[in-house]
XYZ file of C-alpha atoms in Angstrom:
100
model
C -29.474 -7.898 15.205
C -27.687 -8.251 11.881
C -29.978 -6.012 9.867
C -28.424 -3.513 7.564
C -28.958 0.091 8.553
C -29.213 2.670 5.807
C -28.145 6.118 6.829
C -30.661 8.890 6.318
C -29.396 12.040 4.654
C -30.875 15.047 6.597
C -30.351 17.370 3.610
C -31.808 16.659 0.175
C -29.200 16.223 -2.514
C -31.468 16.433 -5.568
C -32.291 20.146 -5.289
C -30.411 22.260 -7.907
C -28.417 25.317 -6.825
C -29.327 28.259 -9.038
C -26.513 29.992 -10.886
C -26.110 33.768 -10.877
C -27.926 35.301 -13.809
C -25.599 38.331 -14.235
C -22.120 37.545 -15.405
C -21.104 41.173 -15.703
C -19.965 41.220 -12.068
C -17.348 38.549 -12.739
C -13.963 39.828 -13.937
C -11.873 37.590 -16.114
C -8.695 36.386 -14.387
C -5.415 37.464 -15.866
C -3.404 34.498 -17.298
C -0.601 33.396 -15.048
C 2.898 34.043 -16.385
C 4.763 31.021 -17.591
C 7.520 29.857 -15.230
C 10.988 30.547 -16.353
C 12.988 27.244 -16.596
C 16.737 27.739 -16.328
C 18.816 26.007 -18.978
C 20.621 22.983 -17.586
C 23.661 21.398 -18.889
C 23.371 17.741 -20.027
C 24.737 15.086 -17.748
C 27.923 13.696 -19.073
C 29.159 10.291 -17.953
C 32.804 9.618 -17.898
C 34.009 6.048 -17.902
C 34.879 6.261 -14.249
C 31.441 7.646 -13.226
C 29.750 5.017 -15.403
C 31.661 2.294 -13.626
C 30.801 3.779 -10.262
C 27.124 3.992 -11.221
C 27.066 0.359 -12.351
C 28.839 -0.783 -9.165
C 26.325 1.181 -7.047
C 23.422 -0.379 -8.960
C 24.837 -3.834 -8.489
C 25.232 -3.224 -4.758
C 21.661 -2.086 -4.466
C 20.451 -5.198 -6.321
C 22.479 -7.424 -4.014
C 21.192 -5.693 -0.866
C 17.555 -5.802 -1.951
C 17.933 -9.446 -3.015
C 19.475 -10.368 0.331
C 16.629 -8.719 2.259
C 13.990 -10.443 0.090
C 15.564 -13.875 0.451
C 15.912 -13.480 4.203
C 12.231 -12.452 4.491
C 11.270 -15.549 2.464
C 13.354 -17.713 4.707
C 11.736 -16.237 7.751
C 8.303 -17.002 6.476
C 9.355 -20.565 5.484
C 10.886 -21.261 8.872
C 7.819 -19.885 10.663
C 5.523 -22.059 8.521
C 7.528 -25.200 9.268
C 7.514 -24.447 13.038
C 3.777 -23.873 13.052
C 3.284 -27.163 11.219
C 5.430 -29.067 13.737
C 3.593 -27.455 16.677
C 0.251 -28.435 15.105
C 1.343 -32.068 14.740
C 2.542 -32.209 18.339
C -0.660 -30.636 19.666
C -2.772 -33.071 17.656
C -0.852 -36.001 19.152
C -1.267 -34.616 22.665
C -4.982 -34.063 22.195
C -5.417 -37.539 20.787
C -3.603 -39.053 23.702
C -5.695 -37.002 26.219
C -8.888 -38.246 24.583
C -7.752 -41.886 24.833
C -7.214 -41.380 28.557
C -3.547 -42.117 28.688
């Protein structure tokens, strides 16, 4: 029932594939032209844009932190409720076994 079954490969994998003997039929490929990269101006941060960037980064950190903390609290609350249910069920089963 629980015996491992090894798949059988219908095609042999150890047979080598012969390479063509004549290389005169193969034409060398022309090298691809290098892509032209347009010149870009450097990004310049003004004090106002730096402040906006810092405020945006801080807002992102606060939002991600809030989401992570709420997920941690959800897991903790679920764990506590499962523990309470386990204790109650254990007491009920013990009372049922005593015949009360």
